[in-house]
XYZ file of C-alpha atoms in Angstrom:
683
model
C 36.757 51.795 -44.920
C 40.239 50.308 -44.564
C 40.470 46.654 -43.631
C 41.278 46.531 -39.907
C 41.428 42.756 -39.694
C 44.644 41.926 -37.846
C 47.271 40.209 -39.979
C 47.750 36.506 -39.347
C 50.629 35.689 -37.046
C 53.464 34.647 -39.398
C 55.070 32.504 -36.693
C 52.149 30.101 -36.511
C 52.970 28.437 -39.832
C 56.190 27.457 -41.596
C 57.817 30.382 -43.361
C 57.222 30.507 -47.134
C 60.550 32.295 -47.663
C 63.613 30.585 -49.128
C 65.204 28.100 -46.722
C 62.545 28.887 -44.123
C 63.989 32.325 -43.292
C 61.690 33.844 -40.653
C 59.518 36.548 -42.279
C 60.980 39.370 -40.188
C 59.245 42.060 -42.246
C 55.906 40.676 -41.027
C 56.776 39.734 -37.444
C 55.648 42.145 -34.745
C 56.599 41.989 -31.078
C 53.080 40.957 -30.081
C 53.292 37.961 -32.420
C 55.922 36.364 -30.184
C 53.671 36.229 -27.138
C 50.852 34.587 -29.073
C 53.218 32.156 -30.774
C 54.968 31.205 -27.542
C 51.609 30.577 -25.829
C 50.262 28.570 -28.775
C 53.543 26.715 -29.225
C 53.789 25.626 -25.597
C 50.169 24.475 -25.555
C 50.587 22.476 -28.773
C 53.826 20.920 -27.555
C 52.362 19.860 -24.217
C 49.419 18.246 -25.994
C 51.780 16.367 -28.308
C 53.960 15.182 -25.427
C 50.877 14.116 -23.474
C 49.769 11.993 -26.421
C 53.199 10.313 -26.506
C 53.417 9.789 -22.752
C 49.846 8.454 -22.466
C 50.005 6.214 -25.535
C 48.658 2.789 -24.478
C 50.765 1.038 -27.112
C 54.108 -0.400 -25.998
C 56.906 2.131 -26.429
C 58.886 1.913 -29.651
C 61.450 4.106 -31.314
C 58.818 5.398 -33.750
C 55.953 6.105 -31.348
C 58.197 7.629 -28.674
C 61.495 9.046 -29.956
C 60.451 9.945 -33.494
C 57.146 11.323 -32.229
C 59.032 13.423 -29.690
C 61.346 14.773 -32.396
C 58.325 15.763 -34.499
C 56.656 17.582 -31.609
C 56.858 21.278 -30.738
C 57.406 22.689 -34.205
C 55.567 25.970 -33.565
C 57.470 26.489 -30.334
C 60.800 25.665 -31.965
C 60.151 28.010 -34.896
C 59.212 30.825 -32.518
C 62.118 30.252 -30.155
C 64.690 30.206 -32.952
C 63.339 33.458 -34.407
C 63.051 35.222 -31.057
C 66.209 34.086 -29.274
C 68.151 34.186 -32.531
C 67.593 37.952 -32.606
C 66.864 39.051 -29.021
C 70.525 39.756 -28.222
C 70.913 41.729 -31.443
C 67.720 43.745 -31.134
C 67.285 44.112 -27.377
C 64.660 46.832 -27.443
C 62.596 47.542 -24.341
C 59.737 45.525 -25.842
C 61.951 42.549 -26.662
C 63.561 42.603 -23.220
C 60.105 42.695 -21.621
C 59.053 39.618 -23.598
C 62.280 37.837 -22.704
C 61.896 38.664 -19.015
C 58.270 37.514 -19.050
C 58.748 34.301 -21.014
C 62.148 33.049 -19.804
C 60.663 31.446 -16.654
C 57.577 30.275 -18.564
C 59.702 28.550 -21.177
C 61.902 27.016 -18.508
C 58.802 25.671 -16.750
C 57.598 24.301 -20.058
C 60.917 22.572 -20.695
C 60.738 21.070 -17.220
C 57.224 19.807 -17.896
C 58.634 17.803 -20.795
C 62.011 16.640 -19.508
C 60.706 15.765 -16.033
C 57.683 13.771 -17.255
C 58.043 10.406 -15.557
C 55.868 8.598 -18.116
C 57.919 9.893 -21.047
C 61.127 9.030 -19.210
C 59.905 5.464 -18.615
C 59.009 5.009 -22.280
C 62.421 6.228 -23.443
C 64.147 3.959 -20.932
C 62.063 1.023 -22.150
C 63.193 1.643 -25.738
C 66.782 2.010 -24.549
C 66.672 -1.247 -22.569
C 65.276 -3.271 -25.502
C 68.599 -4.620 -26.777
C 67.179 -6.216 -29.908
C 65.304 -3.073 -30.915
C 68.360 -0.891 -30.267
C 70.585 -3.211 -32.313
C 68.225 -2.834 -35.267
C 68.538 0.966 -35.300
C 71.062 2.905 -37.356
C 73.859 4.637 -35.374
C 72.244 8.100 -35.372
C 68.942 6.664 -34.132
C 70.674 4.706 -31.364
C 72.468 7.873 -30.329
C 69.139 9.715 -30.248
C 67.763 7.245 -27.713
C 70.918 7.424 -25.611
C 71.051 11.221 -25.650
C 67.398 11.704 -24.688
C 67.759 9.227 -21.834
C 70.990 10.800 -20.567
C 69.707 14.369 -20.841
C 66.484 13.566 -19.000
C 68.412 11.723 -16.307
C 70.826 14.619 -15.784
C 67.887 17.047 -15.798
C 66.255 15.182 -12.900
C 63.585 13.042 -14.535
C 64.307 10.262 -12.045
C 63.607 12.382 -8.956
C 60.494 11.995 -6.845
C 57.672 14.503 -7.332
C 58.539 16.604 -4.283
C 62.109 17.050 -5.508
C 60.859 17.818 -9.014
C 58.593 20.548 -7.679
C 61.555 22.229 -5.993
C 63.668 21.725 -9.115
C 61.038 23.512 -11.204
C 61.077 26.442 -8.803
C 64.863 26.695 -8.960
C 65.003 26.440 -12.749
C 62.374 29.138 -13.142
C 64.209 31.493 -10.824
C 67.517 30.875 -12.617
C 65.902 31.766 -15.940
C 64.685 35.064 -14.481
C 68.073 35.842 -12.961
C 69.892 35.241 -16.241
C 67.548 37.544 -18.109
C 67.918 40.250 -15.461
C 71.717 39.919 -15.603
C 71.731 40.508 -19.370
C 69.358 43.439 -19.099
C 71.345 45.188 -16.376
C 74.662 44.562 -18.122
C 73.429 46.099 -21.371
C 72.025 49.131 -19.555
C 75.191 49.664 -17.515
C 77.414 49.238 -20.585
C 75.444 51.914 -22.419
C 75.501 54.194 -19.378
C 79.269 53.856 -18.904
C 80.264 54.702 -22.487
C 83.147 57.207 -22.276
C 82.393 60.728 -23.535
C 85.314 62.755 -24.913
C 84.965 66.436 -25.789
C 88.379 67.029 -27.388
C 89.236 65.075 -30.517
C 92.954 65.360 -29.793
C 92.356 62.978 -26.884
C 91.498 60.313 -29.473
C 94.951 60.407 -31.021
C 95.899 56.928 -32.144
C 92.439 55.950 -33.365
C 91.726 55.667 -37.064
C 89.533 58.127 -38.956
C 86.820 55.470 -39.099
C 86.944 54.890 -35.343
C 86.780 58.616 -34.662
C 83.833 59.072 -37.006
C 82.082 56.130 -35.346
C 82.604 57.775 -31.944
C 81.233 61.070 -33.286
C 78.184 59.324 -34.712
C 77.573 57.513 -31.402
C 77.823 60.804 -29.486
C 75.422 62.575 -31.862
C 72.955 59.705 -31.552
C 72.969 60.252 -27.774
C 72.525 64.025 -28.000
C 76.185 65.011 -27.632
C 76.793 66.885 -30.890
C 80.409 67.944 -31.283
C 81.691 65.272 -28.901
C 82.855 61.656 -29.219
C 81.477 58.591 -27.425
C 83.520 55.411 -26.913
C 81.072 52.541 -26.501
C 82.038 49.519 -24.428
C 82.668 45.920 -25.449
C 81.994 42.738 -23.495
C 85.521 41.602 -22.463
C 87.554 43.591 -19.943
C 90.097 44.639 -22.564
C 88.777 47.264 -24.987
C 90.438 47.253 -28.447
C 91.018 51.034 -28.272
C 93.407 50.536 -25.335
C 96.040 49.323 -27.778
C 96.088 52.546 -29.784
C 94.913 55.523 -27.701
C 97.976 57.631 -26.868
C 96.197 59.648 -24.164
C 96.897 57.737 -20.968
C 94.040 59.341 -19.053
C 91.491 58.363 -21.698
C 92.874 54.835 -21.596
C 92.428 54.829 -17.826
C 88.853 56.108 -18.071
C 87.972 53.509 -20.697
C 89.564 50.659 -18.757
C 87.846 51.669 -15.530
C 84.483 51.898 -17.292
C 84.953 48.414 -18.740
C 85.817 46.938 -15.355
C 83.112 48.641 -13.288
C 80.060 47.323 -15.128
C 77.530 45.768 -12.818
C 79.545 46.861 -9.787
C 78.437 50.405 -8.983
C 75.726 49.782 -6.377
C 73.111 51.321 -8.667
C 69.970 49.982 -10.320
C 72.107 48.012 -12.775
C 74.339 46.373 -10.167
C 74.590 42.596 -10.699
C 76.323 41.422 -7.511
C 73.116 40.267 -5.830
C 72.174 38.387 -9.008
C 75.555 36.640 -9.009
C 75.225 35.517 -5.394
C 71.661 34.283 -5.765
C 72.499 32.461 -8.995
C 75.434 30.661 -7.389
C 73.353 29.639 -4.369
C 70.496 28.322 -6.487
C 72.846 26.393 -8.747
C 74.491 24.781 -5.723
C 71.100 23.776 -4.297
C 69.968 22.416 -7.635
C 73.149 20.349 -7.957
C 72.577 18.778 -4.546
C 68.987 18.032 -5.481
C 70.247 16.234 -8.576
C 72.710 14.181 -6.546
C 75.935 16.119 -7.162
C 78.230 17.812 -4.679
C 78.629 20.966 -6.784
C 77.144 22.681 -9.790
C 80.407 22.112 -11.672
C 80.015 18.357 -11.193
C 76.404 18.510 -12.387
C 77.199 20.703 -15.388
C 80.103 18.529 -16.557
C 78.404 15.175 -16.092
C 77.184 15.387 -19.684
C 80.209 16.821 -21.493
C 83.386 15.581 -23.108
C 85.374 16.546 -19.988
C 83.013 14.597 -17.699
C 84.405 15.886 -14.385
C 85.644 19.163 -12.840
C 88.833 17.353 -11.845
C 89.786 16.789 -15.492
C 89.091 20.443 -16.261
C 91.145 21.675 -13.325
C 93.971 19.363 -14.320
C 94.206 21.101 -17.696
C 93.755 24.634 -16.350
C 96.139 24.002 -13.469
C 98.770 22.736 -15.879
C 98.620 25.967 -17.881
C 98.271 28.577 -15.100
C 101.833 28.557 -13.656
C 103.431 28.864 -17.102
C 101.038 31.697 -17.999
C 101.923 33.517 -14.760
C 105.651 33.217 -15.541
C 105.130 34.535 -19.059
C 103.109 37.478 -17.747
C 106.047 38.582 -15.594
C 108.458 38.276 -18.508
C 106.139 40.344 -20.697
C 105.660 42.954 -17.977
C 109.432 43.462 -17.790
C 109.583 44.059 -21.542
C 106.684 46.522 -21.426
C 108.187 48.548 -18.586
C 111.552 48.627 -20.297
C 109.837 49.983 -23.412
C 107.701 52.481 -21.487
C 110.431 53.688 -19.164
C 108.052 53.616 -16.224
C 105.883 51.105 -14.331
C 102.841 50.144 -16.409
C 99.311 49.874 -15.115
C 96.474 47.671 -16.364
C 95.218 50.352 -18.761
C 98.727 50.654 -20.237
C 99.309 46.995 -21.004
C 97.764 46.746 -24.477
C 99.298 50.066 -25.587
C 102.838 49.173 -24.588
C 102.450 45.603 -25.794
C 101.920 47.030 -29.262
C 104.999 49.237 -28.842
C 107.092 46.198 -27.884
C 105.651 44.254 -30.792
C 106.667 47.111 -33.100
C 110.124 47.771 -31.669
C 111.288 44.228 -30.976
C 109.444 42.324 -33.665
C 108.802 45.136 -36.167
C 105.085 44.341 -36.025
C 102.551 47.152 -35.791
C 99.059 45.687 -35.625
C 97.505 49.148 -35.907
C 99.363 49.657 -39.197
C 97.710 46.502 -40.518
C 94.194 47.912 -40.228
C 94.118 49.526 -43.689
C 94.580 45.999 -45.058
C 91.583 44.620 -43.146
C 88.680 46.372 -44.855
C 85.544 44.551 -43.726
C 84.045 43.903 -47.152
C 87.220 42.354 -48.484
C 87.702 40.345 -45.298
C 84.206 38.948 -45.793
C 84.256 38.170 -49.514
C 87.922 37.600 -50.303
C 88.903 36.131 -46.951
C 86.130 34.350 -45.096
C 83.983 33.333 -48.074
C 87.082 32.604 -50.148
C 88.413 30.131 -47.553
C 85.022 28.410 -47.353
C 85.105 28.048 -51.124
C 88.583 26.587 -51.199
C 87.880 24.165 -48.377
C 84.261 23.141 -48.965
C 83.405 24.390 -52.461
C 80.790 26.829 -51.112
C 79.815 30.097 -52.806
C 77.888 33.062 -51.360
C 75.519 35.442 -53.147
C 73.867 38.419 -51.481
C 70.056 38.373 -51.509
C 68.886 41.996 -51.362
C 65.322 40.755 -51.819
C 65.328 39.045 -48.406
C 64.894 40.987 -45.161
C 66.843 40.527 -41.980
C 65.542 41.567 -38.564
C 67.254 44.987 -38.772
C 68.245 47.233 -41.694
C 71.936 46.588 -40.935
C 71.529 42.834 -41.433
C 72.687 41.413 -44.757
C 71.439 38.109 -46.184
C 73.575 35.781 -48.327
C 72.453 32.591 -50.018
C 74.963 29.772 -49.749
C 75.444 27.348 -52.652
C 77.118 23.966 -52.426
C 79.886 22.807 -54.723
C 77.380 21.635 -57.348
C 75.608 24.997 -57.336
C 72.513 23.906 -55.422
C 71.194 26.352 -52.794
C 72.466 25.186 -49.435
C 71.216 27.682 -46.851
C 71.310 31.321 -45.783
C 73.990 33.275 -43.948
C 73.001 36.511 -42.198
C 75.582 39.070 -41.082
C 74.975 41.763 -38.449
C 78.368 43.477 -38.228
C 77.968 46.797 -36.440
C 77.375 47.823 -32.845
C 74.242 49.641 -31.660
C 72.605 50.397 -28.330
C 70.116 47.556 -28.672
C 72.826 44.968 -29.352
C 74.454 43.157 -26.470
C 78.227 43.083 -26.281
C 80.515 40.496 -27.806
C 80.315 38.401 -30.951
C 78.277 35.274 -31.562
C 76.439 32.973 -33.935
C 72.778 31.958 -33.830
C 70.799 29.411 -35.798
C 67.472 30.677 -37.125
C 66.506 27.470 -38.962
C 67.862 23.967 -38.310
C 68.486 21.511 -41.132
C 67.095 17.988 -40.578
C 65.559 15.400 -42.877
C 62.903 14.166 -40.442
C 60.898 17.385 -40.780
C 61.818 17.965 -44.404
C 64.003 21.021 -43.676
C 66.762 20.576 -46.228
C 68.844 23.645 -45.357
C 69.881 25.840 -42.446
C 69.756 29.583 -41.761
C 72.474 30.997 -39.510
C 73.479 34.469 -38.333
C 76.747 36.047 -37.191
C 76.856 39.080 -34.893
C 79.868 41.292 -34.216
C 80.146 44.670 -32.512
C 82.291 46.721 -34.881
C 81.763 50.508 -34.568
C 79.935 51.845 -37.615
C 81.908 54.619 -39.315
C 80.354 57.731 -40.760
C 78.860 57.773 -44.243
C 81.462 57.136 -46.912
C 84.078 55.876 -44.457
C 85.354 52.303 -44.884
C 84.935 49.806 -42.050
C 88.496 48.883 -41.123
C 88.844 45.973 -38.732
C 91.495 45.510 -36.085
C 93.591 42.373 -36.148
C 91.528 40.958 -33.268
C 88.217 41.888 -34.913
C 89.339 40.118 -38.082
C 90.245 37.024 -36.103
C 86.900 37.184 -34.276
C 85.122 37.435 -37.642
C 86.825 34.253 -38.838
C 86.055 32.593 -35.493
C 82.338 33.346 -35.553
C 82.104 32.281 -39.173
C 83.489 28.931 -38.031
C 80.352 28.548 -35.912
C 78.264 29.576 -38.921
C 79.929 26.957 -41.125
C 79.258 24.353 -38.438
C 75.576 25.315 -38.436
C 75.346 25.375 -42.228
C 77.210 22.176 -43.057
C 75.712 19.826 -40.473
C 73.444 17.287 -42.148
C 71.375 15.203 -39.747
C 68.191 13.188 -39.566
C 66.836 14.465 -36.255
C 66.348 18.062 -35.034
C 67.989 17.114 -31.737
C 71.372 16.917 -33.484
C 71.052 19.895 -35.821
C 73.862 22.359 -36.444
C 75.879 23.310 -33.391
C 73.798 21.188 -30.982
C 76.873 19.469 -29.615
C 78.561 19.380 -26.215
C 79.383 22.851 -24.924
C 83.051 21.945 -24.562
C 83.203 20.802 -28.183
C 81.250 23.574 -29.905
C 84.177 26.033 -29.904
C 86.479 23.614 -31.685
C 85.299 24.157 -35.301
C 85.175 27.924 -34.799
C 88.741 27.997 -33.509
C 89.920 25.904 -36.438
C 88.386 28.457 -38.788
C 90.538 31.189 -37.218
C 93.637 29.626 -38.727
C 92.606 30.544 -42.267
C 93.018 34.236 -41.389
C 96.806 33.997 -41.892
C 96.896 31.058 -44.312
C 98.933 32.404 -47.265
C 96.452 31.712 -50.064
C 93.667 33.304 -48.010
C 95.639 36.246 -46.664
C 96.915 37.341 -50.047
C 93.360 37.239 -51.368
C 91.875 39.690 -48.876
C 94.677 41.609 -47.096
C 94.918 44.475 -49.581
C 95.317 48.154 -48.671
C 91.889 49.738 -49.048
C 93.320 52.878 -50.699
C 96.398 51.795 -52.642
C 95.439 48.229 -53.514
C 98.867 47.037 -52.365
C 98.973 43.618 -50.707
C 99.979 43.268 -47.082
C 103.784 42.993 -47.258
C 104.960 39.421 -46.838
C 107.786 40.479 -44.567
C 105.214 41.985 -42.185
C 103.293 38.725 -42.207
C 106.486 36.773 -41.537
C 107.310 39.030 -38.605
C 103.771 38.692 -37.307
C 103.994 34.900 -37.382
C 107.401 35.023 -35.705
C 105.995 37.261 -32.956
C 102.844 35.253 -32.333
C 104.050 33.800 -29.047
C 104.651 37.314 -27.684
C 101.628 38.376 -25.664
C 100.472 34.820 -25.048
C 101.281 35.212 -21.361
C 98.714 37.990 -21.092
C 96.205 36.330 -23.424
C 96.435 32.982 -21.665
C 96.454 34.584 -18.226
C 93.346 36.718 -18.720
C 91.474 33.772 -20.224
C 92.548 31.278 -17.549
C 91.640 33.770 -14.824
C 88.081 33.887 -16.154
C 87.875 30.126 -16.701
C 89.174 29.392 -13.205
C 86.887 32.036 -11.710
C 83.947 30.308 -13.397
C 85.058 26.994 -11.905
C 85.526 28.560 -8.460
C 81.998 29.962 -8.364
C 80.603 26.542 -9.260
C 82.900 24.291 -7.230
C 81.266 25.233 -3.926
C 78.449 23.391 -2.219
C 75.265 24.710 -0.671
C 76.762 25.743 2.676
C 79.799 27.429 1.121
C 77.618 29.281 -1.380
C 75.378 30.557 1.398
C 78.424 31.865 3.260
C 79.664 33.986 0.339
C 78.403 37.550 0.714
C 81.105 39.607 -1.000
C 81.518 39.053 -4.737
C 84.752 41.023 -5.033
C 86.365 39.282 -2.079
C 85.439 35.837 -3.407
C 86.823 36.730 -6.824
C 90.104 38.020 -5.393
C 90.524 34.922 -3.221
C 89.752 32.550 -6.088
C 92.289 34.190 -8.393
C 94.954 34.341 -5.675
C 94.496 30.621 -5.036
C 95.569 29.796 -8.590
C 98.305 32.436 -8.842
C 96.440 34.652 -11.296
C 95.495 37.611 -9.096
C 97.702 39.868 -11.192
C 96.867 43.583 -10.897
C 98.001 44.238 -14.475
C 96.127 41.314 -16.034
C 92.483 41.332 -14.929
C 90.277 38.388 -15.886
C 88.824 38.529 -19.364
C 85.474 38.834 -17.557
C 84.981 39.846 -13.955
C 82.069 38.316 -12.097
C 79.732 41.300 -12.383
C 79.850 41.278 -16.207
C 80.660 37.600 -16.779
C 77.683 37.069 -19.083
C 79.010 33.750 -20.351
C 78.598 32.141 -16.952
C 75.706 34.136 -15.490
C 73.562 34.459 -18.598
C 74.907 32.677 -21.692
C 74.802 29.016 -20.520
C 78.575 28.617 -20.181
C 78.179 28.169 -16.416
C 81.014 25.951 -15.164
C 81.948 25.501 -18.838
C 83.881 28.617 -19.809
C 86.881 26.269 -19.877
C 85.406 25.044 -23.187
C 87.529 27.429 -25.259
C 90.884 26.127 -24.055
C 89.569 22.552 -23.909
C 88.498 22.843 -27.538
C 91.798 24.489 -28.427
C 93.588 21.233 -27.675
C 91.663 19.733 -30.606
C 92.055 22.910 -32.656
C 95.849 23.082 -32.338
C 96.127 19.388 -33.132
C 93.910 19.888 -36.197
C 96.061 22.758 -37.437
C 99.045 20.430 -37.235
C 97.120 17.836 -39.268
C 96.295 20.339 -42.010
C 99.923 21.431 -42.207
C 101.082 17.824 -42.388
C 98.598 17.030 -45.159
C 98.955 19.852 -47.648
C 96.909 22.614 -46.044
C 93.751 24.181 -47.368
C 92.585 21.728 -50.019
C 89.212 20.375 -51.036
C 90.309 16.862 -50.119
C 91.227 17.959 -46.602
C 88.062 20.017 -46.374
C 85.928 17.065 -47.382
C 87.553 14.870 -44.732
C 87.124 17.507 -42.037
C 83.535 18.110 -43.170
C 82.612 14.432 -43.077
C 84.063 13.802 -39.600
C 83.555 17.123 -37.788
C 81.444 20.007 -39.080
C 79.130 17.919 -41.224
C 77.796 15.604 -38.528
C 76.231 18.019 -36.034
C 75.593 16.150 -32.805
C 74.719 12.874 -34.527
C 77.868 11.044 -33.396
C 80.173 11.037 -30.404
C 82.488 14.002 -31.067
C 85.681 12.509 -29.673
C 85.161 9.233 -31.519
C 84.597 11.224 -34.704
C 87.759 13.202 -34.001
C 89.762 10.007 -33.680
C 88.387 8.867 -37.033
C 89.399 12.208 -38.559
C 92.861 12.426 -36.986
C 93.675 8.754 -36.542
C 94.529 9.371 -32.874
C 93.567 11.430 -29.833
C 94.620 15.069 -29.837
C 98.148 15.814 -28.624
C 98.187 18.684 -26.102
C 101.773 19.549 -27.013
C 100.554 21.460 -30.070
C 98.564 23.772 -27.786
C 101.480 24.246 -25.407
C 103.777 25.148 -28.295
C 101.255 27.579 -29.784
C 100.845 29.476 -26.516
C 104.510 29.379 -25.563
C 103.750 27.192 -22.552
C 105.694 24.110 -23.503
């Protein structure tokens, strides 16, 4: 008889695979439930032992013990949430919906434990003991104390009980928002039955649309799948105006069709709960609560930056609109903007981004662009490991080696779109490097949503997709290079409004001459991207920044508006669309031709992805990014010496030091906002 003994749950012990890569070939959906249950129980027992320890609190018996606790839960969470957005099957979504509130309640049980809070405060208040600690250890004490304080550990038990209820409900709402958005995005994909209507798309894009249609039972047709932001990349190249209109309307109607996937009620309830939670924690608004532990500190500082940029962006939008309508010969609508922007770029600046696509073949972008830049800057090399399994057949695994050849970690790449993958592009950590637990390397993963062409067709990236690829790899580098003592500071575990900075810096290498000439080669002829085209592209970079800045600021200010209202105001809001329109009009960005990068009903960053009240982080981080670009240019560019300095002060420290202090050490001064204003044509 065959052996029917169930296989041991691979999540219940450290992975035996290189670098601790989760053994995805062995993990089954049911393993996650068991591992989450076991992990939470183990962690609670460990925390109870720390909190109830009769010995006086010390750094070792409290902070170090806390950092060592919860290893099964951490291993399970990294594996599950590191892949749940990429492999959102019905089973995975059911687990996420079931366990999101349970995990939130578990986190509350730890961070709201009054005994643990008192022990950490006692360590913090022992000046002699703190002075004897190394800087990273002192920061660990300070961060735990601050995070528990902001989370509500100092509240009385009645307030904590209500806080737990609110946190649990918010976790459920965020999961529901993601689930509905994915379902509505799949449902709204645009079906085309005449290939001539796809004029302007590349052969690879057309074959990808045909494959998507066939997969959904529409043989002989073409299906245009949706992306997360309002602006779909196909809008820049489709010549059929009606198809552009259909695609734009589909993008903008997600979550707002009064059907089973409508998200408006979720938005309103989320905003109300966040406002109540903020008041419970002693803040007037959720924005104030969310920013209390950030580099910005207050909503007022955020609004000062955004408010400084908005009027200039609005002026630039009008100037760009005039150019587009002159080129088109008729008034343009929102679905026309990207198309005619490309025409203006071609006619006035002799830049045709669509014509650049044959030079952005994905494999060359990866190896001869992204990996090449990492080698020049940090001395890293990448070797594909076909013997290691990702969580899906499309996932590729690369081993990363440091400058001396020693294995340094793993990089996973999940490039192509599929129905079970949520929109957008992102990075996840699957294993965190830290010396305390003996984990000497990290495992990170990048996700993009590039349509998969038919068999034998090359994957040609758009200019924006190439830039996004470099951006997300910047997050991956941050996760790989960080070397810390404590898990709390591993990888990209930094302030939300700092985490985008290293990724935005990495974007600059896309057009750096020694990188560009390495990868930007025509996939058929082998000819390099003409230098004169690159020069024209650089010269034209400020064109379109009115639109780009305007759509981003509209979303960032909308995020702030939703979270700058108190309990009574939140309760009074009943119409999502009306609130959105009023909020955008108040800042001068209610432009009919430039919708927000995300409207409220599909604003996953703020209603699901933990960027609530912090979507400003991209532009806030760009102040540092633009200043850093200036530093590299002033100091000889992409060199190992510069890379080593940047690594030692920024991407190599994780969250182990104050980020702005580290930036000052790197740059020798605070960042100058003028570099950002010049870059975006807002000076």
